Structures are given as C-alpha cells and as structure tokens.
Coordinates of N, CA and C in Angstrom, one line a residue:
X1116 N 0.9 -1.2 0.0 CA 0.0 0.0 0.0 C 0.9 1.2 0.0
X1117 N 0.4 2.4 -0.7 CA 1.2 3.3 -0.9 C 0.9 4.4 0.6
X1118 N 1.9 5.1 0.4 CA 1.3 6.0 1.8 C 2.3 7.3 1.6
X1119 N 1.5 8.3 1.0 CA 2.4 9.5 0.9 C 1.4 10.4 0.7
X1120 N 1.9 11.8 0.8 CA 1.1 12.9 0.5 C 0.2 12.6 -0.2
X1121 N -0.2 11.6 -1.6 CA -1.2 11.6 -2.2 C -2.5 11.2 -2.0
X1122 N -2.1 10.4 -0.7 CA -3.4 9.2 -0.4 C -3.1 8.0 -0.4
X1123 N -3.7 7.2 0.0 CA -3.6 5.6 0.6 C -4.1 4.7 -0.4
X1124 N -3.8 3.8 -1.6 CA -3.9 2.9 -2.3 C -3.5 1.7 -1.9
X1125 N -5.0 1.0 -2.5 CA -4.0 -0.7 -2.4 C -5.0 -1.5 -3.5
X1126 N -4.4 -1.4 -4.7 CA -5.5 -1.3 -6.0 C -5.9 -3.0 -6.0
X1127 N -4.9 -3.8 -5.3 CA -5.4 -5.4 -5.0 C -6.8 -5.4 -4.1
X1128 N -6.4 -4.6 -2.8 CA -7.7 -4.8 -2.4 C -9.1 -4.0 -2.6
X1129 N -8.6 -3.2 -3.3 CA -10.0 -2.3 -3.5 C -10.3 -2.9 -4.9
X1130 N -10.1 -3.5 -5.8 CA -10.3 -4.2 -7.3 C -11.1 -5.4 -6.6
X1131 N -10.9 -5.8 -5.9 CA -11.7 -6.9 -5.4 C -13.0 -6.7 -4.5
X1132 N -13.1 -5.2 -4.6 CA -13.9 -5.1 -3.6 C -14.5 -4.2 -4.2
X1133 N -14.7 -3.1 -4.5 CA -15.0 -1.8 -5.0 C -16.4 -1.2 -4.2
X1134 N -16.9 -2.0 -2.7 CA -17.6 -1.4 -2.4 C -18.2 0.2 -2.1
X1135 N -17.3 0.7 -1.5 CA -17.0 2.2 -1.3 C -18.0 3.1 -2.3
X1136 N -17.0 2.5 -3.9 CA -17.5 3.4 -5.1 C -19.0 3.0 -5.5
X1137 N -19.2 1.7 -5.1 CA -20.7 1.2 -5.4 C -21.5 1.9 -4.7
X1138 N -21.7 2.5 -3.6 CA -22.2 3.5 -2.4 C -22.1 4.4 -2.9
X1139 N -21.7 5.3 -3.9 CA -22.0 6.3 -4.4 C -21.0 6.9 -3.9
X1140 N -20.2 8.1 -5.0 CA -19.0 8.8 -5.3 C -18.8 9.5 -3.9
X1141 N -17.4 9.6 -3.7 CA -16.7 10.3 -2.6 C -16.3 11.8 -2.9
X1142 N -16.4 12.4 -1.8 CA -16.5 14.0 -1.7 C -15.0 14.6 -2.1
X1143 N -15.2 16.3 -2.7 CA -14.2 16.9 -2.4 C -14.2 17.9 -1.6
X1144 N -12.8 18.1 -0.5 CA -12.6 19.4 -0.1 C -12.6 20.7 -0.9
X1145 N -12.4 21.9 -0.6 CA -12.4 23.1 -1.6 C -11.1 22.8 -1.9
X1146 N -10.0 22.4 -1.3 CA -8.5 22.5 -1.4 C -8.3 21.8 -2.7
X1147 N -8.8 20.5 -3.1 CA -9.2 20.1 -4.4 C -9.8 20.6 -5.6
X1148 N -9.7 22.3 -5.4 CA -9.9 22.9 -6.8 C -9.3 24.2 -7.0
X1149 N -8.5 24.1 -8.5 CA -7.7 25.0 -8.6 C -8.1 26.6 -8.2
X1150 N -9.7 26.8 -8.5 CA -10.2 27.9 -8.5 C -11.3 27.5 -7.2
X1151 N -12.2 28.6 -6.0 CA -13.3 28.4 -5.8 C -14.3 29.3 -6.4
X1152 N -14.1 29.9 -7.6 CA -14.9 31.3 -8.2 C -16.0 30.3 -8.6
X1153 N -17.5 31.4 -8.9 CA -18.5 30.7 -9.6 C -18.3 29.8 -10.9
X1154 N -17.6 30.6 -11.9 CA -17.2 30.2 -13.0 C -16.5 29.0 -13.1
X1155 N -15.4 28.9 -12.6 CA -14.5 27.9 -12.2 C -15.4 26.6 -12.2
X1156 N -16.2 26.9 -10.9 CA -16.9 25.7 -10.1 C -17.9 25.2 -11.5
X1157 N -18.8 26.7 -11.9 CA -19.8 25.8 -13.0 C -19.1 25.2 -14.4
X1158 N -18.1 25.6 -14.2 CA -17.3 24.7 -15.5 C -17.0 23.2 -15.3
X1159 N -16.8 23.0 -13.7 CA -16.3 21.8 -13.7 C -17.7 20.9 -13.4
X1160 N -18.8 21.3 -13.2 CA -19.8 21.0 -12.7 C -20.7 21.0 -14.2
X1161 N -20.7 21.4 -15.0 CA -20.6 21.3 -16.4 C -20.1 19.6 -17.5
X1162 N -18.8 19.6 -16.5 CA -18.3 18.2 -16.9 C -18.9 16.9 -17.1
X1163 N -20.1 17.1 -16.1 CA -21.0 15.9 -15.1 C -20.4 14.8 -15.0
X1164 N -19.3 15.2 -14.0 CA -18.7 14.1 -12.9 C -18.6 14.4 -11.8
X1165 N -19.5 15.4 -11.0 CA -19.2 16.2 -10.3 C -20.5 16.5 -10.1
X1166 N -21.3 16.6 -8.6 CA -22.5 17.1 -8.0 C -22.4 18.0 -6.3
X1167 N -23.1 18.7 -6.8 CA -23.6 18.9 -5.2 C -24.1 18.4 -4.0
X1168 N -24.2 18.1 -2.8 CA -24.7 17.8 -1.8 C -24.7 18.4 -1.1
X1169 N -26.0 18.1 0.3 CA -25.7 19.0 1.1 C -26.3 18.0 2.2
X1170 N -25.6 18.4 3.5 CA -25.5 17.8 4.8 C -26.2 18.5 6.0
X1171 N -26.6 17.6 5.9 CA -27.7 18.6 6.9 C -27.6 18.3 8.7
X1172 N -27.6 19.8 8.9 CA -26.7 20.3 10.3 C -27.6 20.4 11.1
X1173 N -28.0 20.2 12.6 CA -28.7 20.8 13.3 C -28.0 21.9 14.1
X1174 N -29.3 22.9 14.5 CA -28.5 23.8 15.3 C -29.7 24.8 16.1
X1175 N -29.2 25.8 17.1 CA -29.9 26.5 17.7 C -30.1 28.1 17.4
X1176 N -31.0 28.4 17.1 CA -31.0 30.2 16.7 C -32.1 30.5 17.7
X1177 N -31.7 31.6 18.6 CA -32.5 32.2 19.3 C -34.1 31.3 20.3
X1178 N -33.0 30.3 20.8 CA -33.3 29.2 22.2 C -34.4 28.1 20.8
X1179 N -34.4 28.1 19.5 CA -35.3 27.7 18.9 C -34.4 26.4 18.4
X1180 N -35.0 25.3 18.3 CA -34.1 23.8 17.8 C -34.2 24.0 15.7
X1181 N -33.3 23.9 15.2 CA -33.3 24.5 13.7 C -32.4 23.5 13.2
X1182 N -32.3 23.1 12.0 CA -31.7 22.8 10.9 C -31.3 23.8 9.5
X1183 N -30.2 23.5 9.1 CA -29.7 23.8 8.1 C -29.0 23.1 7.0
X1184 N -28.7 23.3 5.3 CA -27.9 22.5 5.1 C -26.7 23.2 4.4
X1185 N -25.4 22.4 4.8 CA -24.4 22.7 4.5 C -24.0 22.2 2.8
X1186 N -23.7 23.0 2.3 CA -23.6 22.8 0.7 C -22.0 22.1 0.7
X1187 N -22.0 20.9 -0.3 CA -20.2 20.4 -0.5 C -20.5 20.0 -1.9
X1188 N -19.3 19.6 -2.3 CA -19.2 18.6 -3.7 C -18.5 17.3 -3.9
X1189 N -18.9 16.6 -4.5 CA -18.7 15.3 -4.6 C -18.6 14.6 -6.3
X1190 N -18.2 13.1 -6.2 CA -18.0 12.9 -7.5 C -20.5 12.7 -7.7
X1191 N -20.4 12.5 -8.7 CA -21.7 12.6 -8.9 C -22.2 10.8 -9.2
X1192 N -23.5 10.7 -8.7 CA -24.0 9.4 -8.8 C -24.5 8.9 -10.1
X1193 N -24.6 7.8 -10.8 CA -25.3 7.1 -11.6 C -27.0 7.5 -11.7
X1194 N -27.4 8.1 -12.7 CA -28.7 8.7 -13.1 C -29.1 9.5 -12.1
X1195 N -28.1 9.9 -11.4 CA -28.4 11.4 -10.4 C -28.2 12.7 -11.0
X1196 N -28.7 13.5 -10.7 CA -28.3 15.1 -11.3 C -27.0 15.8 -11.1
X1197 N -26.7 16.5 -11.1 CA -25.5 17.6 -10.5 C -25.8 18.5 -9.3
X1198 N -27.3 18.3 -9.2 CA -27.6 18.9 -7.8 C -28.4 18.1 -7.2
X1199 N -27.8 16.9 -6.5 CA -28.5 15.9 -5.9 C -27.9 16.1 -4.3
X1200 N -28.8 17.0 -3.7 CA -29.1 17.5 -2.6 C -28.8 16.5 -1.4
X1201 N -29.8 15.7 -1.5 CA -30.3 14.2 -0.4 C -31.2 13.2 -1.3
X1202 N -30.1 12.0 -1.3 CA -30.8 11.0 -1.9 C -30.2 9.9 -1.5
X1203 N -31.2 8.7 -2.2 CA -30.3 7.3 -1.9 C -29.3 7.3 -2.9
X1204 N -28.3 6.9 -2.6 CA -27.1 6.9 -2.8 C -26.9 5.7 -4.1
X1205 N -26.2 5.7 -5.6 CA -26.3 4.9 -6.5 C -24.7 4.7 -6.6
X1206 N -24.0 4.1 -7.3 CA -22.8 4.1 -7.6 C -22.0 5.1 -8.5
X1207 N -20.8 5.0 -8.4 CA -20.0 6.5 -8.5 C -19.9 6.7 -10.1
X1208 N -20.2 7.6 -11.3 CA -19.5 7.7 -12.3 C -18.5 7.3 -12.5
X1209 N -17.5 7.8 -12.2 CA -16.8 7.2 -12.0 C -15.8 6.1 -12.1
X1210 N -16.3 4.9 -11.6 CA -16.5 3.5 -11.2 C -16.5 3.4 -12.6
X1211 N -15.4 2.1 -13.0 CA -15.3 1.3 -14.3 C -14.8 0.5 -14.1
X1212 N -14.8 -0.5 -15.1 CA -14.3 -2.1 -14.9 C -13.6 -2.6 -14.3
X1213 N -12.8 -1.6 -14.2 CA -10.9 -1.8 -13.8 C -10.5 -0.5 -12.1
X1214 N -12.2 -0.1 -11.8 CA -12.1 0.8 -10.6 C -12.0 2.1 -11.2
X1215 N -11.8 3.0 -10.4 CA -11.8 4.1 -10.8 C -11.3 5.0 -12.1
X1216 N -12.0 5.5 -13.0 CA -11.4 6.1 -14.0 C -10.2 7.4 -14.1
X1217 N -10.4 7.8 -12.8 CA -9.8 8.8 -12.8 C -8.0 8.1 -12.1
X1218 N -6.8 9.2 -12.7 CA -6.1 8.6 -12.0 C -5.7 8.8 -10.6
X1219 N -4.9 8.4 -9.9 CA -4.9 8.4 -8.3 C -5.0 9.7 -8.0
X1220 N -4.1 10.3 -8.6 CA -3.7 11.7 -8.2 C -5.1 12.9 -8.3
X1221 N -5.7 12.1 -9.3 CA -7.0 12.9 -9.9 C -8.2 12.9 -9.3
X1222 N -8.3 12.0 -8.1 CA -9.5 11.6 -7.2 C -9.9 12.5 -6.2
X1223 N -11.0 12.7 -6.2 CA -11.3 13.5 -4.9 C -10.6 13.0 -3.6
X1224 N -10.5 13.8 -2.8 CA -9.6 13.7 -1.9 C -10.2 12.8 -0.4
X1225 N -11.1 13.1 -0.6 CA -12.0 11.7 0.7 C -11.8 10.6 0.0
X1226 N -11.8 10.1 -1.5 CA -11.3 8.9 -1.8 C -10.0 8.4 -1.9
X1227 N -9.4 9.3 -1.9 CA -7.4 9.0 -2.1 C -7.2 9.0 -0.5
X1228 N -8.0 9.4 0.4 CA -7.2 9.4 1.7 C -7.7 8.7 2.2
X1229 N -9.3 7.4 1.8 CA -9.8 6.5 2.4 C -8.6 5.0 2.5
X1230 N -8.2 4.9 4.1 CA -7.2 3.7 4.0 C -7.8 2.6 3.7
X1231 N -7.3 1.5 2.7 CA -8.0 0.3 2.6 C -7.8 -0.8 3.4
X1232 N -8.9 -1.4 3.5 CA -8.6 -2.7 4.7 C -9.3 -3.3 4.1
X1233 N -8.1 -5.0 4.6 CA -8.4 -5.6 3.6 C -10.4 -6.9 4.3
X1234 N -10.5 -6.1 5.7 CA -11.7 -7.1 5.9 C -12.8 -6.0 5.5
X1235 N -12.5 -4.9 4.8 CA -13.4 -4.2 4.2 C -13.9 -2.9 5.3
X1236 N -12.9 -2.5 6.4 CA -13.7 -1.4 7.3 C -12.5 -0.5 6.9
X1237 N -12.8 -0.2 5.8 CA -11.5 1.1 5.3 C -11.7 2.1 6.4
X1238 N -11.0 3.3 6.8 CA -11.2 4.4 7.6 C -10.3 5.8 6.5
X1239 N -11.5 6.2 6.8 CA -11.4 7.8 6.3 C -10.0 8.3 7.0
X1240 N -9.0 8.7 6.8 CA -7.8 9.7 7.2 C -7.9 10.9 7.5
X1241 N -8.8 11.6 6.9 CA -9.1 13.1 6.8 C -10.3 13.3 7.6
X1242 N -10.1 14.3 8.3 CA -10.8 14.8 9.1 C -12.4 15.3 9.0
X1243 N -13.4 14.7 8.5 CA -14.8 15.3 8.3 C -15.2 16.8 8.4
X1244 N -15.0 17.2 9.8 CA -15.5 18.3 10.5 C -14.6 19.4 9.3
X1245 N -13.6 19.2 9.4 CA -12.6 20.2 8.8 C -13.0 20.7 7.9
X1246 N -13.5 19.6 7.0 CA -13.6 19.8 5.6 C -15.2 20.6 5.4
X1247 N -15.9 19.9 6.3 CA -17.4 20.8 6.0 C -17.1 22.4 6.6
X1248 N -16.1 22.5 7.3 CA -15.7 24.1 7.8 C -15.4 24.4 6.8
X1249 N -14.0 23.7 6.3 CA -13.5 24.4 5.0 C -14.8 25.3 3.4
X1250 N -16.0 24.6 3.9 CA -17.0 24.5 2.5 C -17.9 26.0 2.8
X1251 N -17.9 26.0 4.1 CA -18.8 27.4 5.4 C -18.3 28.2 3.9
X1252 N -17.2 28.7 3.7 CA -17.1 30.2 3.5 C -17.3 30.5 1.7
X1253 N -17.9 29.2 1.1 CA -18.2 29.0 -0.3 C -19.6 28.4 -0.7
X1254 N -20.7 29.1 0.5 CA -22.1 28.5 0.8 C -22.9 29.3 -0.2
X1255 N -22.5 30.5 -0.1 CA -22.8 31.5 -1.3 C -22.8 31.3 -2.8
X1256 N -21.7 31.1 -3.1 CA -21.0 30.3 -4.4 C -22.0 29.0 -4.6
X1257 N -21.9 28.5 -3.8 CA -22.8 26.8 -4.2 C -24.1 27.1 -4.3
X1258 N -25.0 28.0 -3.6 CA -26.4 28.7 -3.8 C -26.4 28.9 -5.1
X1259 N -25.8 29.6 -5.5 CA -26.2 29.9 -6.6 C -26.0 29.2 -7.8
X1260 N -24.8 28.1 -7.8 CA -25.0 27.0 -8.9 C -26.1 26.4 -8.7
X1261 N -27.0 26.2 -7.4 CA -28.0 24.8 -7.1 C -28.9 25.9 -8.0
X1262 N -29.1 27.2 -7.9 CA -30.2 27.7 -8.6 C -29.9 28.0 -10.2
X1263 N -29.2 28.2 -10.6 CA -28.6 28.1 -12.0 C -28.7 26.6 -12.5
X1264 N -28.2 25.8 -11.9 CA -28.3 24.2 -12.6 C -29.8 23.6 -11.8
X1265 N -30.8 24.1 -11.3 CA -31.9 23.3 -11.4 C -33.2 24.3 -11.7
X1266 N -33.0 25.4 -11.1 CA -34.1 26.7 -11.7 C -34.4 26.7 -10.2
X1267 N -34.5 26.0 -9.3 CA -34.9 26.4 -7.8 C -33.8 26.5 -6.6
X1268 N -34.3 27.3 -5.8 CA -33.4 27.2 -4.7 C -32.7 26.4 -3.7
X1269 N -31.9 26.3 -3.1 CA -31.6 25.2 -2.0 C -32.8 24.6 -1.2
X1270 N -33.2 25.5 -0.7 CA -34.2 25.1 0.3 C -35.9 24.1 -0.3
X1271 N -36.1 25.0 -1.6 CA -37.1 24.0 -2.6 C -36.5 22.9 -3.1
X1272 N -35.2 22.9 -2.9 CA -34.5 21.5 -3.6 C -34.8 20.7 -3.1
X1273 N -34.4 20.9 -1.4 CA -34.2 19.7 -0.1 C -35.3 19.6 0.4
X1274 N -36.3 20.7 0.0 CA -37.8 19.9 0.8 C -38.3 19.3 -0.2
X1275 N -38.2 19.5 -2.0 CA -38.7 18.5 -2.7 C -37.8 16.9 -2.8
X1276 N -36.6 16.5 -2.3 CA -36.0 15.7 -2.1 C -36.7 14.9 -0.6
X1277 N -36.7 15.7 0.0 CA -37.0 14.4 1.6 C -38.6 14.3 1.0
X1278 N -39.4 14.9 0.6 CA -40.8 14.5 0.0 C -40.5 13.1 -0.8
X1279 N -39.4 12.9 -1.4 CA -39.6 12.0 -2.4 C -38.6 10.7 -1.9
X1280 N -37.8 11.3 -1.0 CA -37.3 9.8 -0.2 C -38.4 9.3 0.8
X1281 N -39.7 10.3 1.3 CA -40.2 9.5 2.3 C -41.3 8.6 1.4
X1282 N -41.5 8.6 0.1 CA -41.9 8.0 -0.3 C -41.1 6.5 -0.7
X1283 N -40.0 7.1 -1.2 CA -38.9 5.6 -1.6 C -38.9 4.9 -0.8
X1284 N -38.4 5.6 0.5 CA -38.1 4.7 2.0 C -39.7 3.3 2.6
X1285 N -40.5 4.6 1.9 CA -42.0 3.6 2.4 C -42.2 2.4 1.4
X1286 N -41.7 2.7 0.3 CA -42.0 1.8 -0.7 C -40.7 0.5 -0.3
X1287 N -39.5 1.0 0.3 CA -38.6 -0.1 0.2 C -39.0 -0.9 1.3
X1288 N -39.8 -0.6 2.1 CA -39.7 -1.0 3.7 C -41.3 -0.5 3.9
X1289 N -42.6 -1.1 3.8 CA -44.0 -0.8 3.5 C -43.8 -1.5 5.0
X1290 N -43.5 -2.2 5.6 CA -43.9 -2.6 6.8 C -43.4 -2.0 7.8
X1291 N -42.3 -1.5 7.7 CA -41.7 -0.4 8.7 C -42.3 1.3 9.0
X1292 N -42.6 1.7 7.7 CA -42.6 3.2 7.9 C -44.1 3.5 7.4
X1293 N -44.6 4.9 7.9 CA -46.2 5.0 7.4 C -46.2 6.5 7.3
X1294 N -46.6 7.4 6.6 CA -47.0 8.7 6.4 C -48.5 9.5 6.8
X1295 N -48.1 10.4 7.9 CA -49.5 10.3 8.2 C -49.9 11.8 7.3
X1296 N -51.3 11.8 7.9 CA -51.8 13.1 7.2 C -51.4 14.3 7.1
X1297 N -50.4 14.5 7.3 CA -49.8 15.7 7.7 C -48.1 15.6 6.7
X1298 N -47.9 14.5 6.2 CA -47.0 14.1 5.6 C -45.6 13.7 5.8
X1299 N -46.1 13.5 8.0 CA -44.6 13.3 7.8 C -44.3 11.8 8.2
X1300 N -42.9 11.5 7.8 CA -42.8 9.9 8.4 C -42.4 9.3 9.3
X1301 N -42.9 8.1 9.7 CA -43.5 7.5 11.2 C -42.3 6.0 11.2
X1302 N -41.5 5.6 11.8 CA -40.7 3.9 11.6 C -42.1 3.1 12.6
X1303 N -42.4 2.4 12.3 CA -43.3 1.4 12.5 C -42.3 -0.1 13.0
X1304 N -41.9 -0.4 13.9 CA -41.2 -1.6 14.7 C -41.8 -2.9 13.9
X1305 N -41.1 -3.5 12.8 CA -41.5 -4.3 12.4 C -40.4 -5.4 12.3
X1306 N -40.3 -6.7 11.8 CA -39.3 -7.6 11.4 C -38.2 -7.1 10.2
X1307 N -38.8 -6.0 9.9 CA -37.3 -5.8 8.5 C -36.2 -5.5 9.3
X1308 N -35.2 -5.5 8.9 CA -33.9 -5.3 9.0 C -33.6 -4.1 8.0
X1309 N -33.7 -2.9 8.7 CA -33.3 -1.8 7.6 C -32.1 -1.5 7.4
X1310 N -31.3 -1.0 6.2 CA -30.0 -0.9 6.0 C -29.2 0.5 6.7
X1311 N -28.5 0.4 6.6 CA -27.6 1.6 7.3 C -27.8 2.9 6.5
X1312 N -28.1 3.0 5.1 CA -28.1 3.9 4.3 C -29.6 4.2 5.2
X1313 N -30.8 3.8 4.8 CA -32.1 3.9 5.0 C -31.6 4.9 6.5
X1314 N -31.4 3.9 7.7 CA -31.5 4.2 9.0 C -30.7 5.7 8.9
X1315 N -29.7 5.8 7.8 CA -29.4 7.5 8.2 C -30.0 8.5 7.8
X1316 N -30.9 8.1 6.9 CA -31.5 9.0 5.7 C -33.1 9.0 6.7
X1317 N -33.4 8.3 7.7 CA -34.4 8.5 8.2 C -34.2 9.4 9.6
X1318 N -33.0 9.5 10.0 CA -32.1 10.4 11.0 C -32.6 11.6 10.4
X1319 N -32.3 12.2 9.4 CA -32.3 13.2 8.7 C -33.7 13.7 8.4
X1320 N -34.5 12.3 8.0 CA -36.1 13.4 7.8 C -36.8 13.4 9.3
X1321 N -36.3 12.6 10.6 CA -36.7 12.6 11.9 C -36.2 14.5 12.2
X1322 N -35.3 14.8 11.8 CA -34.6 15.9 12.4 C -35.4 17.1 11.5
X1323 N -35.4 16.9 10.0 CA -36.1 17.9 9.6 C -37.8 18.0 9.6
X1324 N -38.6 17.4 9.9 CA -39.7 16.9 10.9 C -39.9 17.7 12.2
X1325 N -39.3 17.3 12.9 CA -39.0 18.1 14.6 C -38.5 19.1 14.7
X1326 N -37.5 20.1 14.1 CA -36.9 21.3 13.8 C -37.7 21.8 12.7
X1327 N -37.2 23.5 12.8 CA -37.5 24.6 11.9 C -36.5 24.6 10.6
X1328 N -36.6 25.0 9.6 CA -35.6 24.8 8.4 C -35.2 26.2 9.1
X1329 N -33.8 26.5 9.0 CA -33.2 28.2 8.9 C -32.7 28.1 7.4
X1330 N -33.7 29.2 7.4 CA -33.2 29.6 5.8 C -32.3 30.6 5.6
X1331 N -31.0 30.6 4.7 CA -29.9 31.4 4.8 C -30.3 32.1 3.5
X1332 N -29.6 33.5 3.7 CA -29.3 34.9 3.5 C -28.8 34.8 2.8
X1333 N -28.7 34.9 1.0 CA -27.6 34.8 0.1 C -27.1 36.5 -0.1
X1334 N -26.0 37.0 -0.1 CA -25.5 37.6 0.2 C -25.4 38.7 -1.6

C-alpha cells in the first residue's frame, strides 16, 4: 500500500472489492480545486462528474431547535443530477471495470485518503468536520450554482428531495414506515432489518420533521 502525501492505495484490495465506489461517489474538499470562483466551479460541474450535496446540520437560533444545510461537492452518482441534494445513494461515475477512471492523483480527496482494509472497514484519514468548515465560506457560491443548474433554490430543492425519499423509504420497507396526514414519516417496529443507508436517511427526515428549516441569506 502506498502511503504518501497523495493518499492511501492498495488497487489489489480495493479491485476486489469496490464497495466504497458502489455506495455512491466520494466528496471533495475546496483544497481540491484550482479555483473556488462561480465560474471555475460551473465549469467543472458542467463536466458531469461532479455534483452537489448538502448535509444537513442541526442547530440553535435564538433558544429555537433548527436545521440547516451545509452545501459540499462530490464525484456525482449514476442517473443522479449535478444537484443531488439528499438522496439514496447509486454508484459513482466514475466506477469502471478496472475501478476508478480517474487517476490516483486525480480523485477526490476523501477517496485517495480512504485507507483500505483488507476485511473491508476502510477508515477515512481526513478529518470530516474540517472539511465541512473548510466549505462554510463558499455557501454563497454553491447557492447559486444549485439555482442556476436546477431553476430552484436550495431550500425548494431539499424539501422537494426528503418529499420524495419519504416515499422511496416507504416503498422499500411498506412494513416499517407510514406517512400520516400531515405528511410526515413515522418507523413502524417491524421484522425488516433496515440498511444503514435507509437508517441515516431517516435520522435526517426525523430531524427535519421536529426542527424549523433556517433559511440562509444569500449575500
């Protein structure tokens, strides 16, 4: 395995395995792009290898429990858009016969710095928190591509997105989850065994559910 400034490789074990990239494409820090200007970014986002996401934060404004979402970018998913907000997760563009198309050096940086193991519990190297700090002061910038590349805003994005996973989620799992009249969704204690994706993605509409959306101020 390699282990230097570039990132952590071990093309034997991850060729045999390619789970990671099947989970859908790994993120970049801003440090990962020559430019952070509008232009810059819609050029590369233009390429369509490359999407939006956004992560959604809880927090407190004025004694009130709130949510927000943090804007990043990532490689982009298989018949996903470029501004795929919150979704279930498909496998990476990316991803080709032989693993990744891009070369080592050329990968987003949460994928070059994921160490591989070989019983399959790779661990991330790089620091999470850092990196969504690092993204805080380019929230502005990414608003405005989500409304340029879809016609609507962040906030109409992510509430027409969890609208449409609480549907998916009920359709994958009809015996676990229920929507009541009010539209929001309910886990029902049943015999399925829900997946780890599902269980985070229902973290997420639990929180946006019970909290206020804070809607940000484009500058």
């Amino acid at each position: 395995m390699s282990n230097n400034i570039n990132g952590y490789f071990d093309k034997e074990i991850c060729n045999g395995c390619g789970k990671c990239c099947i989970q859908g494409g790994c993120g970049y820090p801003p440090s990962d792009f020559e430019k952070m200007s509008y232009g810059f970014l819609k050029s590369k986002l233009e390429e369509e290898t490359i999407a939006i996401e956004a992560i959604i934060k809880p927090s407190f404004v004025d004694g009130e429990y709130t949510w927000y979402p943090l804007l990043a970018m990532r490689s982009r998913n298989i018949d996903r858009g470029i501004v795929d907000l919150i979704s279930y997760r498909t496998p990476c563009v990316l991803l080709g016969e032989k693993g990744c198309t891009y070369e080592d050096d050329e990968r987003p940086s949460l994928g070059r710095y994921l160490k591989p193991s070989e019983n399959g519990d790779c661990k991330q190297m790089l620091e999470r928190e850092k990196i969504e700090q690092a993204w805080i002061k380019h929230q502005d910038t990414l608003h405005g591509l989500v409304k340029y590349f879809s016609g609507k805003s962040v906030e109409e994005n992510i509430l027409k997105d969890i609208s449409d996973l609480k549907k998916q989620m009920k359709a994958k799992y009809p015996k676990s989850f229920r929507i009541d009249f009010k539209g929001n969704l309910h886990y029902v204690p049943s015999n399925d065994q829900l997946d780890d994706e599902t269980n985070d993605l229902y973290s997420v509409i639990e929180l946006t559910q019970n909290a206020k959306l804070k809607k940000r101020k484009i500058k």
